[in-house]
CSV table of C-alpha atoms in Angstrom, one decimal:
chain,number,residue,atom,x,y,z
A,1,GLU,CA,0.0,0.0,0.0
A,2,GLY,CA,1.1,3.6,-0.6
A,3,THR,CA,1.1,6.6,1.6
A,4,PRO,CA,-1.1,9.6,1.0
A,5,GLY,CA,0.2,12.2,-1.5
A,6,ILE,CA,-0.2,15.9,-1.4
A,7,TYR,CA,-3.8,15.7,-2.7
A,8,GLY,CA,-4.8,12.7,-0.6
A,9,GLU,CA,-4.2,10.1,-3.3
A,10,SER,CA,-2.3,6.9,-2.8
A,11,THR,CA,1.4,7.0,-3.7
A,12,SER,CA,3.7,4.0,-4.2
A,13,SER,CA,7.2,3.1,-5.3
A,14,LYS,CA,8.3,3.4,-8.9
A,15,SER,CA,8.4,-0.4,-9.1
A,16,ASP,CA,4.6,-0.7,-8.9
A,17,THR,CA,3.6,0.1,-12.5
A,18,SER,CA,-0.1,0.1,-11.8
A,19,ALA,CA,-0.1,2.8,-9.1
A,20,TYR,CA,0.1,6.6,-9.2
A,21,THR,CA,3.2,8.3,-7.9
A,22,GLU,CA,1.8,11.8,-7.6
A,23,MET,CA,-1.4,13.4,-8.8
A,24,TYR,CA,-1.2,17.0,-9.9
A,25,SER,CA,-4.3,19.1,-10.2
A,26,GLY,CA,-4.7,22.9,-10.3
A,27,ILE,CA,-1.2,23.7,-11.5
A,28,PRO,CA,-1.0,26.0,-14.5
A,29,ALA,CA,-0.3,23.9,-17.5
A,30,GLY,CA,-0.7,24.1,-21.3
A,31,MET,CA,-1.2,21.3,-23.8
A,32,ALA,CA,-0.1,20.9,-27.4
A,33,GLU,CA,0.2,18.1,-29.9
A,34,PRO,CA,3.7,16.6,-30.0
A,35,SER,CA,5.7,16.9,-33.2
A,36,GLY,CA,6.0,13.9,-35.5
A,37,GLY,CA,9.6,13.5,-34.5
A,38,GLU,CA,8.7,13.4,-30.8
A,39,LEU,CA,6.0,10.9,-31.5
A,40,ALA,CA,8.4,8.7,-33.4
A,41,ASN,CA,11.1,9.0,-30.7
A,42,PHE,CA,8.8,8.1,-27.8
A,43,ASP,CA,6.4,5.7,-29.6
A,44,PHE,CA,7.8,2.8,-27.6
A,45,LEU,CA,6.6,4.5,-24.4
A,46,VAL,CA,3.3,5.9,-25.5
A,47,GLY,CA,2.2,3.2,-27.9
A,48,ASP,CA,-1.4,3.6,-29.2
A,49,LYS,CA,-2.5,6.1,-26.5
A,50,ILE,CA,-3.3,9.7,-27.4
A,51,ALA,CA,-0.2,11.7,-26.7
A,52,TRP,CA,0.1,15.3,-25.6
A,53,LYS,CA,3.0,17.7,-24.9
A,54,VAL,CA,2.3,19.4,-21.6
A,55,TYR,CA,4.0,22.6,-20.5
A,56,MET,CA,4.3,23.5,-16.8
A,57,PRO,CA,6.2,26.1,-14.8
A,58,VAL,CA,9.8,25.4,-14.3
A,59,GLY,CA,10.3,24.0,-10.9
A,60,THR,CA,7.2,21.9,-11.0
A,61,ASP,CA,8.2,18.6,-9.2
A,62,VAL,CA,6.8,16.2,-11.8
A,63,GLN,CA,8.4,12.9,-12.7
A,64,GLU,CA,7.8,10.0,-15.1
A,65,ARG,CA,4.7,8.0,-14.2
A,66,ASP,CA,3.1,10.9,-12.3
A,67,HIS,CA,-0.5,11.8,-13.3
A,68,ILE,CA,-1.7,15.3,-14.2
A,69,VAL,CA,-5.3,16.3,-14.2
A,70,ILE,CA,-6.2,19.0,-16.7
A,71,GLU,CA,-9.9,19.8,-16.7
A,72,SER,CA,-11.4,16.3,-16.8
A,73,GLN,CA,-8.5,14.6,-18.5
A,74,VAL,CA,-6.0,12.4,-16.6
A,75,LEU,CA,-2.6,12.3,-18.3
A,76,GLU,CA,0.3,10.0,-17.4
A,77,VAL,CA,3.8,11.5,-17.7
A,78,HIS,CA,6.0,9.3,-19.9
A,79,VAL,CA,9.0,11.6,-20.7
A,80,ILE,CA,10.3,14.8,-19.1
A,81,LEU,CA,11.8,16.8,-22.0
A,82,THR,CA,15.2,18.3,-21.4
A,83,PRO,CA,15.5,21.8,-22.7
A,84,ARG,CA,18.4,22.7,-25.1
A,85,SER,CA,18.8,26.2,-23.6
A,86,TYR,CA,17.6,28.1,-20.5
A,87,PRO,CA,14.1,26.8,-19.9
A,88,ALA,CA,11.0,29.0,-19.7
A,89,LEU,CA,8.7,26.1,-19.3
A,90,LEU,CA,9.0,22.4,-18.2
A,91,GLY,CA,7.8,20.1,-21.0
A,92,ALA,CA,6.7,16.5,-20.8
A,93,ILE,CA,5.3,14.0,-23.2
A,94,CYS,CA,2.1,12.6,-21.6
A,95,ALA,CA,-0.6,10.1,-22.6
A,96,GLU,CA,-4.2,10.0,-21.8
A,97,VAL,CA,-5.3,7.5,-19.2
A,98,LYS,CA,-8.6,5.9,-20.1
């Protein structure tokens, strides 16, 4: 069993692939479609799920396998994108959880 997270959800270790690690709701975030290159690079992680590129403020403590709620959509973080220069936003490739 996990311990309560910051929003009361259950958290668990990274080894339990079926459980949330953190649930983020109410943080400012933007969504865009990933580029074709990004989809090709991360297809092995995202598979046939609907993918989104999510932008959050720099300093947001989000990690792979975390879940983000934007309006009524739950997205699982698959890849944290590393910026090539000084970052203005933190980017991540996420997939919809159905």
